[in-house]
GROMACS .gro file of C-alpha atoms in nm:
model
  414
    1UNK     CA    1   1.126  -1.684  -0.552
    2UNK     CA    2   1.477  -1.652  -0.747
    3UNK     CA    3   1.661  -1.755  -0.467
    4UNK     CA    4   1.455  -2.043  -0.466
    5UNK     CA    5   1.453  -2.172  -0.805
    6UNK     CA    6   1.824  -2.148  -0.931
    7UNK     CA    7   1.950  -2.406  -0.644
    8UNK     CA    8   1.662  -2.627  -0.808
    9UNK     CA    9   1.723  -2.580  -1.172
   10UNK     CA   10   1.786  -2.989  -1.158
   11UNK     CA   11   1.466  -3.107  -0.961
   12UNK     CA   12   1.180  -3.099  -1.135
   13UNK     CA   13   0.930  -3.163  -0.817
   14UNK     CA   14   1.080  -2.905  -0.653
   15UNK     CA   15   0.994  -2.685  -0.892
   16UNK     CA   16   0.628  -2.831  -0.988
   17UNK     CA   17   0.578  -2.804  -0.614
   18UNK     CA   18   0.701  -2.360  -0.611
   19UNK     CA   19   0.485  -2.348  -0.944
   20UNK     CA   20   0.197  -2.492  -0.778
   21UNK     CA   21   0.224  -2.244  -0.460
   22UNK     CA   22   0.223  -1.939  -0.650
   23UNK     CA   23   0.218  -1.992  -1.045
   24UNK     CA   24   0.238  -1.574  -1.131
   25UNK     CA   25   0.530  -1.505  -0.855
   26UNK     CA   26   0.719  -1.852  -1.006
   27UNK     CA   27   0.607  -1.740  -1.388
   28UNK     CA   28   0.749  -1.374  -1.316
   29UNK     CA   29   1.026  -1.475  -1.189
   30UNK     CA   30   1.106  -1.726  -1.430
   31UNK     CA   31   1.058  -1.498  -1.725
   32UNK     CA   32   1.352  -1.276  -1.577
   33UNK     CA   33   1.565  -1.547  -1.514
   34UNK     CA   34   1.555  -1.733  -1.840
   35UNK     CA   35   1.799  -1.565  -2.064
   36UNK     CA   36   2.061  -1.681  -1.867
   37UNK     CA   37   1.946  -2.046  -1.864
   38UNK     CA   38   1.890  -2.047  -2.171
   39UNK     CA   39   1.997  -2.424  -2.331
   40UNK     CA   40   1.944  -2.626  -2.021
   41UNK     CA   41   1.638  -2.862  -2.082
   42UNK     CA   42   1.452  -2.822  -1.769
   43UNK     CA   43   1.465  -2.457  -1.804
   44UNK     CA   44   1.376  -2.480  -2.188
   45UNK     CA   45   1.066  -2.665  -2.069
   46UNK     CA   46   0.919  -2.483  -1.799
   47UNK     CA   47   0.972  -2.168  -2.067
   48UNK     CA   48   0.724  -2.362  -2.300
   49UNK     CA   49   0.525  -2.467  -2.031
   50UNK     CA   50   0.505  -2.126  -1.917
   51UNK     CA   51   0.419  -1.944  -2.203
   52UNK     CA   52   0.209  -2.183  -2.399
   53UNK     CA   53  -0.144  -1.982  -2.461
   54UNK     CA   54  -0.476  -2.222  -2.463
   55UNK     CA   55  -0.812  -2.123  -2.517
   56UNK     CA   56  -0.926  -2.307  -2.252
   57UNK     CA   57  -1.018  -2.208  -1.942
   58UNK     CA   58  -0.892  -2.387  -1.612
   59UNK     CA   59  -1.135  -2.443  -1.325
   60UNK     CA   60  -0.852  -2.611  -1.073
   61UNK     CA   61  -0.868  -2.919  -0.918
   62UNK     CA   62  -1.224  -3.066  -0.730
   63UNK     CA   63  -1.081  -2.937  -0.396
   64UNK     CA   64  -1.064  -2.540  -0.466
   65UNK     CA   65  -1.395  -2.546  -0.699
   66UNK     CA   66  -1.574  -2.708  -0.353
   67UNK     CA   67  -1.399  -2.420  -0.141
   68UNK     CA   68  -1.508  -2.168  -0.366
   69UNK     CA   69  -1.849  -2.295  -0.396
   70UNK     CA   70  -1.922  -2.312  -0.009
   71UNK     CA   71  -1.772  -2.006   0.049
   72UNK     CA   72  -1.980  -1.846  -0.213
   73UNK     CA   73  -2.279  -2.017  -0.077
   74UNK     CA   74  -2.185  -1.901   0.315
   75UNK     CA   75  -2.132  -1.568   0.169
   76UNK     CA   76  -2.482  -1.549  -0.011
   77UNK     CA   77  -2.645  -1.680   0.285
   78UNK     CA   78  -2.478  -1.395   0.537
   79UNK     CA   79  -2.610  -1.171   0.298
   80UNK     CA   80  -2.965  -1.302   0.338
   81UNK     CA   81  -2.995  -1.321   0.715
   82UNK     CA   82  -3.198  -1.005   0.770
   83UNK     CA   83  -3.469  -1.165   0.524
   84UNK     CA   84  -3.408  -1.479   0.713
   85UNK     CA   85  -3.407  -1.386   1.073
   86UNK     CA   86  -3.624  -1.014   1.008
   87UNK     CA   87  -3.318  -0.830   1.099
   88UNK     CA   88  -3.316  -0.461   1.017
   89UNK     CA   89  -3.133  -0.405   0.682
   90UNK     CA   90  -3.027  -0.076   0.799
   91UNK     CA   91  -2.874  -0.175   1.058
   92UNK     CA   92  -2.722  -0.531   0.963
   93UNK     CA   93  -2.584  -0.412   0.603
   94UNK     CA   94  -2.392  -0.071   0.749
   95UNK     CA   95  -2.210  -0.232   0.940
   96UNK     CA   96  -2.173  -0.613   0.869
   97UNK     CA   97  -2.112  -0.549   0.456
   98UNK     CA   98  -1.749  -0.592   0.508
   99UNK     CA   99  -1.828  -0.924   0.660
  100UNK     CA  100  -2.000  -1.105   0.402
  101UNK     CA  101  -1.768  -1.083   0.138
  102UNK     CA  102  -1.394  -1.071   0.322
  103UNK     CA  103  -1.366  -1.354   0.539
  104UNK     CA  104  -1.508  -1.581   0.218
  105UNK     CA  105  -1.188  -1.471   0.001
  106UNK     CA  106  -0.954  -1.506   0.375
  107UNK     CA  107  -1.035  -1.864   0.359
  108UNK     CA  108  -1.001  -1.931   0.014
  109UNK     CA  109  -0.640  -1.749  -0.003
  110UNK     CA  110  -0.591  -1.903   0.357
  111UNK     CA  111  -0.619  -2.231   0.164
  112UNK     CA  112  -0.405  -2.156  -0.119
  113UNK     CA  113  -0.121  -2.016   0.106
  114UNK     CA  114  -0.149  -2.280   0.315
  115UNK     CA  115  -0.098  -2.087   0.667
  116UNK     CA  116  -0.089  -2.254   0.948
  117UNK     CA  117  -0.347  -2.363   1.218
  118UNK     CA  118  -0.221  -2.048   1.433
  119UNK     CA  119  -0.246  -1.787   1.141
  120UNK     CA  120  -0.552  -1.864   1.089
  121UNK     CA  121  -0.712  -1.868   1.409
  122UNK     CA  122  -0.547  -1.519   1.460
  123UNK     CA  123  -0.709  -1.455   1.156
  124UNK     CA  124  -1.065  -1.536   1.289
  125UNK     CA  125  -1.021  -1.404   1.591
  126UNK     CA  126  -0.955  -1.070   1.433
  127UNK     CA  127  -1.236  -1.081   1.246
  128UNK     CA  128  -1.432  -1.214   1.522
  129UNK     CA  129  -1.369  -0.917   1.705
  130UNK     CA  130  -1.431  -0.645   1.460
  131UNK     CA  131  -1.790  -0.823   1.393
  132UNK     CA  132  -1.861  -0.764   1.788
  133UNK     CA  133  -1.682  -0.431   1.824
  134UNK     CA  134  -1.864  -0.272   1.514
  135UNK     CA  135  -2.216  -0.416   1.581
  136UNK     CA  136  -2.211  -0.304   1.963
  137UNK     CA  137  -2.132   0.027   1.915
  138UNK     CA  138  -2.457   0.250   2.001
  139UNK     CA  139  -2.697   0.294   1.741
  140UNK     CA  140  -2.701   0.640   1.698
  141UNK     CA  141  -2.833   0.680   1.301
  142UNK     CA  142  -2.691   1.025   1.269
  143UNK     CA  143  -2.370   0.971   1.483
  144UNK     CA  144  -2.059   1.060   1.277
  145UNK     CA  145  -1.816   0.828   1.457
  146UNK     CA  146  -2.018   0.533   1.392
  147UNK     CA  147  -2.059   0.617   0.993
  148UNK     CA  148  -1.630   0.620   0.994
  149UNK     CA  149  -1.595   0.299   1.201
  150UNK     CA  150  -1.847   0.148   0.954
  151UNK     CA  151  -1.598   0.275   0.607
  152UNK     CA  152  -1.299   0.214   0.750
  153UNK     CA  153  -1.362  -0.103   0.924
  154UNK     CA  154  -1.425  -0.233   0.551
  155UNK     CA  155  -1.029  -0.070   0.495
  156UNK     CA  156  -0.921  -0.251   0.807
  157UNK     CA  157  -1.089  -0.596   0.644
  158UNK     CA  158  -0.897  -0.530   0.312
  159UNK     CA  159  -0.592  -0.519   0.509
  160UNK     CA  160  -0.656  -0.803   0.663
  161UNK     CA  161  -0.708  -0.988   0.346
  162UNK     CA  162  -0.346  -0.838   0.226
  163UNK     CA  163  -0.195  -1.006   0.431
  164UNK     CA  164  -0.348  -1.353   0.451
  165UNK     CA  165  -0.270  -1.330   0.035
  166UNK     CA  166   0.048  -1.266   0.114
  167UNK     CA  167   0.105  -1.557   0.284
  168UNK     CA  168   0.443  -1.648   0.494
  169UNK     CA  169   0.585  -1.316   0.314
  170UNK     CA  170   0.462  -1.050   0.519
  171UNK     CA  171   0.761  -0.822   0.410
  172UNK     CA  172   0.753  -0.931   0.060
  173UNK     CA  173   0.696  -0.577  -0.115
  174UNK     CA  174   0.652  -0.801  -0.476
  175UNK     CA  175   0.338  -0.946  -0.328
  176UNK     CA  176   0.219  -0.595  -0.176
  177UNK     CA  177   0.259  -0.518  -0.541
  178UNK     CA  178   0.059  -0.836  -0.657
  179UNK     CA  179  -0.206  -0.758  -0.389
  180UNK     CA  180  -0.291  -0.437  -0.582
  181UNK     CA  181  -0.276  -0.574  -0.900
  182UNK     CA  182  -0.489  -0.843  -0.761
  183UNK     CA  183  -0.732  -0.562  -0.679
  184UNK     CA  184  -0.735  -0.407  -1.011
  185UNK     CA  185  -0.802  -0.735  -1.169
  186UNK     CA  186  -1.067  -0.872  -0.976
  187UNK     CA  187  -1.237  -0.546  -1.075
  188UNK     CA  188  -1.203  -0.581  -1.434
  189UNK     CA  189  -1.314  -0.949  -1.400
  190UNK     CA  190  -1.659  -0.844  -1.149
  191UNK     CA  191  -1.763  -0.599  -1.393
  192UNK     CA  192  -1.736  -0.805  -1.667
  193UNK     CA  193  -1.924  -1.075  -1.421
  194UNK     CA  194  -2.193  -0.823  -1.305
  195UNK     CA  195  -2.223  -0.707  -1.662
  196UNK     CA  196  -2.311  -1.095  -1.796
  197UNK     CA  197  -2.568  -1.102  -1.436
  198UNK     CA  198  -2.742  -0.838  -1.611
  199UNK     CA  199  -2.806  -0.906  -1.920
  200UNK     CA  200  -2.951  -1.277  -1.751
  201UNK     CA  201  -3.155  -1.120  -1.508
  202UNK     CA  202  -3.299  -0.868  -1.751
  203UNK     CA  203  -3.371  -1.137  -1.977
  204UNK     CA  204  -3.538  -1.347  -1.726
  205UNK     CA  205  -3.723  -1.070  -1.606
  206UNK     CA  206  -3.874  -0.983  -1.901
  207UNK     CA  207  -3.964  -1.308  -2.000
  208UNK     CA  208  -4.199  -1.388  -1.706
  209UNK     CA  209  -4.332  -1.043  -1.767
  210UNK     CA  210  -4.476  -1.141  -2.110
  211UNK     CA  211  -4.629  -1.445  -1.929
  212UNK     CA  212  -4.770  -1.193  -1.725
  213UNK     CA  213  -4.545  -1.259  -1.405
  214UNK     CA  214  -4.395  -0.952  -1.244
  215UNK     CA  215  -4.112  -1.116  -1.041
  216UNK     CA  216  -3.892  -0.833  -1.053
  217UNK     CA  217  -3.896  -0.765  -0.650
  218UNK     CA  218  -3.896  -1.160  -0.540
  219UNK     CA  219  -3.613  -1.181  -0.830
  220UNK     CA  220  -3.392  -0.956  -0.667
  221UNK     CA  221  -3.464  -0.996  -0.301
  222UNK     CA  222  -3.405  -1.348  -0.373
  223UNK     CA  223  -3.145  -1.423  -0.638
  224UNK     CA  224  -2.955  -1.080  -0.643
  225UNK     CA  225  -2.904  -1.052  -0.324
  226UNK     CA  226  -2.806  -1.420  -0.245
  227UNK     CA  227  -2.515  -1.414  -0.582
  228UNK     CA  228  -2.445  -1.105  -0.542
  229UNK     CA  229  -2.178  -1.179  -0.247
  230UNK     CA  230  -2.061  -1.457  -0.507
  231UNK     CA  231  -1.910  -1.233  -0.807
  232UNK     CA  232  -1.582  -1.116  -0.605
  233UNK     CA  233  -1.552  -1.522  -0.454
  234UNK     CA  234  -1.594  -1.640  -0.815
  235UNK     CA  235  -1.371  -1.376  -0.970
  236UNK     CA  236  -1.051  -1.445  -0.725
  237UNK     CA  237  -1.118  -1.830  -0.848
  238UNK     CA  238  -1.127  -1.737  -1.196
  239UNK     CA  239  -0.803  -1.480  -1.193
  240UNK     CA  240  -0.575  -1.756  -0.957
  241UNK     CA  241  -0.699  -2.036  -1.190
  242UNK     CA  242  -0.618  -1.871  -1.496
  243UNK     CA  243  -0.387  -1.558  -1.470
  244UNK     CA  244  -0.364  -1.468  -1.848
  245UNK     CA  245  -0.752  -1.436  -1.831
  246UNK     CA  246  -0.751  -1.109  -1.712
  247UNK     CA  247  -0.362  -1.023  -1.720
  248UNK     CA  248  -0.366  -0.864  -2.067
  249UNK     CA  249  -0.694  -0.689  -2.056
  250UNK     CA  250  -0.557  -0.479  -1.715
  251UNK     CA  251  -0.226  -0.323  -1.827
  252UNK     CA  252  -0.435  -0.272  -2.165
  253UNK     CA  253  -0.705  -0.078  -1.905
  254UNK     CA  254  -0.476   0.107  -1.761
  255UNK     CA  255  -0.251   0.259  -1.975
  256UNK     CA  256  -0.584   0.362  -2.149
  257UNK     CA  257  -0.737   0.556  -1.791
  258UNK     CA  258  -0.425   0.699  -1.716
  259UNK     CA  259  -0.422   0.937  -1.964
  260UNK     CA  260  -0.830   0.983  -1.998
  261UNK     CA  261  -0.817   1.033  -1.623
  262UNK     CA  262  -0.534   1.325  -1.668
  263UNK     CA  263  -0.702   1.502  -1.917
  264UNK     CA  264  -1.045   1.516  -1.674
  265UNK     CA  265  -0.866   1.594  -1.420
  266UNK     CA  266  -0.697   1.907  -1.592
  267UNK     CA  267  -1.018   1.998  -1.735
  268UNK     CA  268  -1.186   1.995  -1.373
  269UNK     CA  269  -0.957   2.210  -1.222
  270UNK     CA  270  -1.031   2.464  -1.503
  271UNK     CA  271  -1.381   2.426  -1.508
  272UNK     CA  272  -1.411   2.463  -1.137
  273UNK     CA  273  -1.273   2.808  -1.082
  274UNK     CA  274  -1.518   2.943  -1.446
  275UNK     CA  275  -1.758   2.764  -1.223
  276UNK     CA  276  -1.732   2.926  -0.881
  277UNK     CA  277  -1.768   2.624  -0.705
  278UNK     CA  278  -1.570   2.537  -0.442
  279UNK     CA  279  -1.486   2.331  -0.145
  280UNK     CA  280  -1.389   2.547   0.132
  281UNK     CA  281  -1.813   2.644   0.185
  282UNK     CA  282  -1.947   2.346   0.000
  283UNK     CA  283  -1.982   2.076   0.248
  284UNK     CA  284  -2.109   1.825  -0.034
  285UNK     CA  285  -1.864   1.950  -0.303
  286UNK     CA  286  -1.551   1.910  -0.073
  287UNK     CA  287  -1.688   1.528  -0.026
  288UNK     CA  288  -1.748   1.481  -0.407
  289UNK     CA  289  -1.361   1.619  -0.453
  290UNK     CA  290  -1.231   1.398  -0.179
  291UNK     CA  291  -1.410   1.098  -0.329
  292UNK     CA  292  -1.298   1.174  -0.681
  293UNK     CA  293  -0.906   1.231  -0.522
  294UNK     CA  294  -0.971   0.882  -0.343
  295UNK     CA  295  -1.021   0.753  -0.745
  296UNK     CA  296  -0.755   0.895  -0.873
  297UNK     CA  297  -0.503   0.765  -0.608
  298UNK     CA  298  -0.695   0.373  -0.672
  299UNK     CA  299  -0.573   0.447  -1.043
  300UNK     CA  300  -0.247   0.586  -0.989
  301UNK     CA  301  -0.142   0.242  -0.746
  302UNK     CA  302  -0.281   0.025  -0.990
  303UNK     CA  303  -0.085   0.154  -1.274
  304UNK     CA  304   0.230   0.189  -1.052
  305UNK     CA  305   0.163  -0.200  -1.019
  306UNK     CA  306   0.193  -0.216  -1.363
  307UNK     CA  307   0.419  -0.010  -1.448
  308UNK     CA  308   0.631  -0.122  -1.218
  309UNK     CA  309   0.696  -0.454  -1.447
  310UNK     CA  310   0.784  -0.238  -1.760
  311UNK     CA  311   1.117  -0.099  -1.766
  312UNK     CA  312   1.116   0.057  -2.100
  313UNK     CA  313   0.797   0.250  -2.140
  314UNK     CA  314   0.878   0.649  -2.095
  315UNK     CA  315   0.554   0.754  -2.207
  316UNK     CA  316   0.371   0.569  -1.913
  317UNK     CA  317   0.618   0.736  -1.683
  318UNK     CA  318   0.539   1.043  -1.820
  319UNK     CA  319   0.192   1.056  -1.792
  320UNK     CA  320   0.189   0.904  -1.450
  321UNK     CA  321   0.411   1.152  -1.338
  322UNK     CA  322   0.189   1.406  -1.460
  323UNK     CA  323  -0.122   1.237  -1.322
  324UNK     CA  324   0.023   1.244  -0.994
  325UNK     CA  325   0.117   1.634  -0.993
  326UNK     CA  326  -0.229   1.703  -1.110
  327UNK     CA  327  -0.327   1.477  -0.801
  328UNK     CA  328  -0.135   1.683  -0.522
  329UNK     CA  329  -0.269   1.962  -0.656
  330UNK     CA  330  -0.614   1.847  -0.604
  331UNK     CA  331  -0.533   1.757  -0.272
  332UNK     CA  332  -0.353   2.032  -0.150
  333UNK     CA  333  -0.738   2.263  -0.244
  334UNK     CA  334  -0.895   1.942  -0.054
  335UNK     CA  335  -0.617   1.998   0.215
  336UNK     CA  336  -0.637   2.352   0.235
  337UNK     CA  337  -1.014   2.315   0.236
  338UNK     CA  338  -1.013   2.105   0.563
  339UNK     CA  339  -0.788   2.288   0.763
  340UNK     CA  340  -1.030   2.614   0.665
  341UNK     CA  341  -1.280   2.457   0.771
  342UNK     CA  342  -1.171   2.326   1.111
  343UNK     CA  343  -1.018   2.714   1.193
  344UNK     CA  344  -1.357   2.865   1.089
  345UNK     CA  345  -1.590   2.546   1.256
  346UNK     CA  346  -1.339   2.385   1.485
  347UNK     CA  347  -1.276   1.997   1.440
  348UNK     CA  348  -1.544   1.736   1.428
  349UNK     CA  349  -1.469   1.371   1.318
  350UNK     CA  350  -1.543   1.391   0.967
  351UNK     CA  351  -1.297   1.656   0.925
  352UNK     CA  352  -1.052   1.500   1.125
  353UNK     CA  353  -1.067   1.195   0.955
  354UNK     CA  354  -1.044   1.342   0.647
  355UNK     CA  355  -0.762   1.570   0.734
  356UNK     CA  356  -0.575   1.253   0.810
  357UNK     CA  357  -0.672   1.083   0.486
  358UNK     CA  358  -0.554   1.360   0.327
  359UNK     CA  359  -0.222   1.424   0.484
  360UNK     CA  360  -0.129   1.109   0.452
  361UNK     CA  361  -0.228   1.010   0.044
  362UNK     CA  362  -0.054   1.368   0.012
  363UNK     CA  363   0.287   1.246   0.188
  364UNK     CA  364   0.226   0.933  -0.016
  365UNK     CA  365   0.214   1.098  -0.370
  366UNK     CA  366   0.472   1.320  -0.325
  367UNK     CA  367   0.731   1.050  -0.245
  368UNK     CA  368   0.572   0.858  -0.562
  369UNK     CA  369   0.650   1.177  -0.771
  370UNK     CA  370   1.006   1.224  -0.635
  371UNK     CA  371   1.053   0.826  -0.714
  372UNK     CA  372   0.899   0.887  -1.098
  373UNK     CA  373   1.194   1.201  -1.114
  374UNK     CA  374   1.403   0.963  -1.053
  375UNK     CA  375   1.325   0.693  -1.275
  376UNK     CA  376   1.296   0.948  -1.554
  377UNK     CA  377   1.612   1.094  -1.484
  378UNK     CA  378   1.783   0.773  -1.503
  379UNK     CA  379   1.890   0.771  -1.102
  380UNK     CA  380   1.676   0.489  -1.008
  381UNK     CA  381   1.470   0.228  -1.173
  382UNK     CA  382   1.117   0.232  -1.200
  383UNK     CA  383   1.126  -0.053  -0.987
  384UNK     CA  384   1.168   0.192  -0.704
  385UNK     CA  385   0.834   0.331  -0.748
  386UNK     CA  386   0.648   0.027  -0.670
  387UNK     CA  387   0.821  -0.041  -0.384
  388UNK     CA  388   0.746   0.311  -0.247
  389UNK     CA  389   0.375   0.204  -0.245
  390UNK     CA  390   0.420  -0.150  -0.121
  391UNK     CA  391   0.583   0.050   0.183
  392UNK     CA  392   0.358   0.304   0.222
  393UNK     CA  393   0.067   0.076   0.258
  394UNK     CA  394   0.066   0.011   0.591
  395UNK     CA  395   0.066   0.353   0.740
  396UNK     CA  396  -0.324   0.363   0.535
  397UNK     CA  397  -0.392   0.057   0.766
  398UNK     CA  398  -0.253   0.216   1.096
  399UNK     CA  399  -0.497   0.536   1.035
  400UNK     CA  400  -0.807   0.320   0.953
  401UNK     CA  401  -0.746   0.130   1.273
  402UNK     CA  402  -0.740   0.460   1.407
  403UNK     CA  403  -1.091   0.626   1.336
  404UNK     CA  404  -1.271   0.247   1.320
  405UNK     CA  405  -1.177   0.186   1.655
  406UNK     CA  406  -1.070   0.510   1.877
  407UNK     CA  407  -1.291   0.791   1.692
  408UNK     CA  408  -1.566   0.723   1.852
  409UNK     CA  409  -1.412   0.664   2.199
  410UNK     CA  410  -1.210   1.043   2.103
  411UNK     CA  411  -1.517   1.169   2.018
  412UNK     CA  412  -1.800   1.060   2.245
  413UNK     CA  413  -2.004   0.868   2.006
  414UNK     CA  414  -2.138   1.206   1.807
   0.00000   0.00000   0.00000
């Protein structure tokens, strides 16, 4: 984005036009390059342009609120085909779940990236084939393999919508960076969504009740279920549309979990071995620690994404360096706990998909630590650290393509 503004310093369409394509890469970019253009009118305009704060709130041009409309309507109705066609719910939400929300937001960022006719049709014929692969696969209730495919196809999806929002810049590790922080965002912004859902539905509920109308089950077989798909669609709108909405409230999150989150997880540790639990004979404890690890690593990448903008802030460093030691430690029990139990049960999927999970978010947090060392010790910026993740990322998507689609082939189906 630098290297395309400063040869266009002098052409204001230009510049409208690399605004318009991505408005927080251009206002980023901007921001760092402004000192030194200080005094030239065109750059003392976009600077006001850029930073001028309204109260209110943008809802884009005609075009994108009709995108994000059907797709929010496709989505809700995807979501209500086993009421429509009596499909088993079982059945259809397992393993189709991915499908009803992801390929919405693909089209939408498809749209606002603007990639071409054979990108996209890639695109759909990826997805195309994950919907066939995942919904012919035998349907064995209590086979293992088929639970995995089901999780990590949903990973394989995510990935897929990485890249599509990264547009033409595949290799761009600032918009790996913005992907995550795109994540953590639309999180924020869906709570706060689900949150206002609520409070509406509760108070429409109990409304008809003192009218003596129990619509409680046709309310949310009917009206959950259909918005429900719509929150994320509606959020990404909301967060591209107006990235100060939920910009400040995110760092402001994080740098408040960080700490919270290192303090529990210190805590844990201690209160586990007073406790005499532990996950090397406790098949549902070692999940509950794996899922709690999985947590810990989502907060750790989203404050790295933060971070990562903030050159000055020791503290933050500090405690996410910390975090992330407390983190390999937890993994290396979880670690240790796997490997016990494959030498004293042999190997099953579960564990080996969870051995590989583990292995690799370990390799991943240890070159995160070395990379906060570093930044603390002055030998490399904390720049550095984000860019360790951005890389990393892919390697999560090469093991999820794994165990969705050769586990069960590996495994015969148990």
């Amino acid at each position: 984005m630098k290297l395309e503004i400063l040869p266009h310093l002098d052409d204001p369409s230009y510049l409208e036009k690399l605004y318009r394509n991505n408005k927080l890469a251009f206002k980023k970019e901007f921001t760092t390059l402004y000192p030194g253009l200080k005094g030239k009118p065109l750059a003392d305009f976009w600077h006001e342009r850029l930073n001028f704060e309204t109260d209110e709130l943008s809802w884009g041009n005609g075009r994108e609120l009709g995108l994000v409309l059907l797709a929010s309507l496709c989505a809700g109705l995807l979501a209500k085909l086993p009421a429509i066609f009596s499909l088993p719910e079982e059945f259809f939400y397992s393993r189709n779940i991915g499908f009803i929300i992801f390929p919405a937001l693909a089209a939408y960022f498809s749209w606002r990236q603007k990639l071409s006719s054979a990108k996209i049709a890639l695109l759909a014929i990826a997805i195309l084939i994950g919907v066939l692969y995942i919904n012919l696969l035998p349907n064995e209730p209590q086979s293992d393999t088929l639970t995995l495919s089901c999780i990590h196809l949903i990973i394989v999806l995510w990935v897929l919508l990485g890249f599509v929002f990264v547009g033409n810049r595949t290799n761009s590790i600032g918009r790996r960076l913005e992907y995550l922080q795109y994540n953590g965002d639309l999180v924020v912004i869906s709570a706060l969504i689900c949150i206002a859902g609520a409070m509406l539905s509760g108070i429409t509920i109990g409304l008809f009740s003192l009218i003596g109308l129990e619509i409680g089950e046709f309310y949310f077989k009917n009206f959950v279920i259909f918005f429900l798909p719509a929150v994320p669609i509606f959020g990404t709108f909301l967060i591209q549309s107006n990235p100060l909405l939920v910009g400040k409230v995110s760092p402001v999150i994080a740098k408040i979990f960080s700490p919270l989150v290192l303090v529990m997880l210190f805590i844990y540790l201690i209160a586990m071995v007073y406790s005499g639990k532990n996950p090397y004979n406790d098949r549902e404890f070692l999940l509950i620690f794996n899922l709690l690890l999985i947590g810990v690593l989502a907060i750790i990448f989203f404050s790295v994404a933060e971070t990562s903008k903030n050159t000055q802030n020791r503290t933050e460093l500090w405690i996410l360096l910390l975090l992330s030691i407390v983190t390999i430690t937890v993994n290396c029990i979880a670690l240790s706990a796997i490997v016990f139990r494959i030498a004293e049960w042999g190997i099953t999927p579960n564990r080996a998909a969870v051995l590989g999970a583990n292995l690799l978010i370990l390799i991943n947090l240890g070159l995160v630590t070395r990379q906060f060392l570093m930044a603390l010790s002055g030998r490399a910026t904390i720049q550095g650290v984000g860019h360790t993740t951005a890389r990393y990322l892919p390697l999560y998507a090469i093991w999820a393509l794994i165990v969705t689609f050769l586990f069960p082939f590996l495994f015969g189906f148990q």
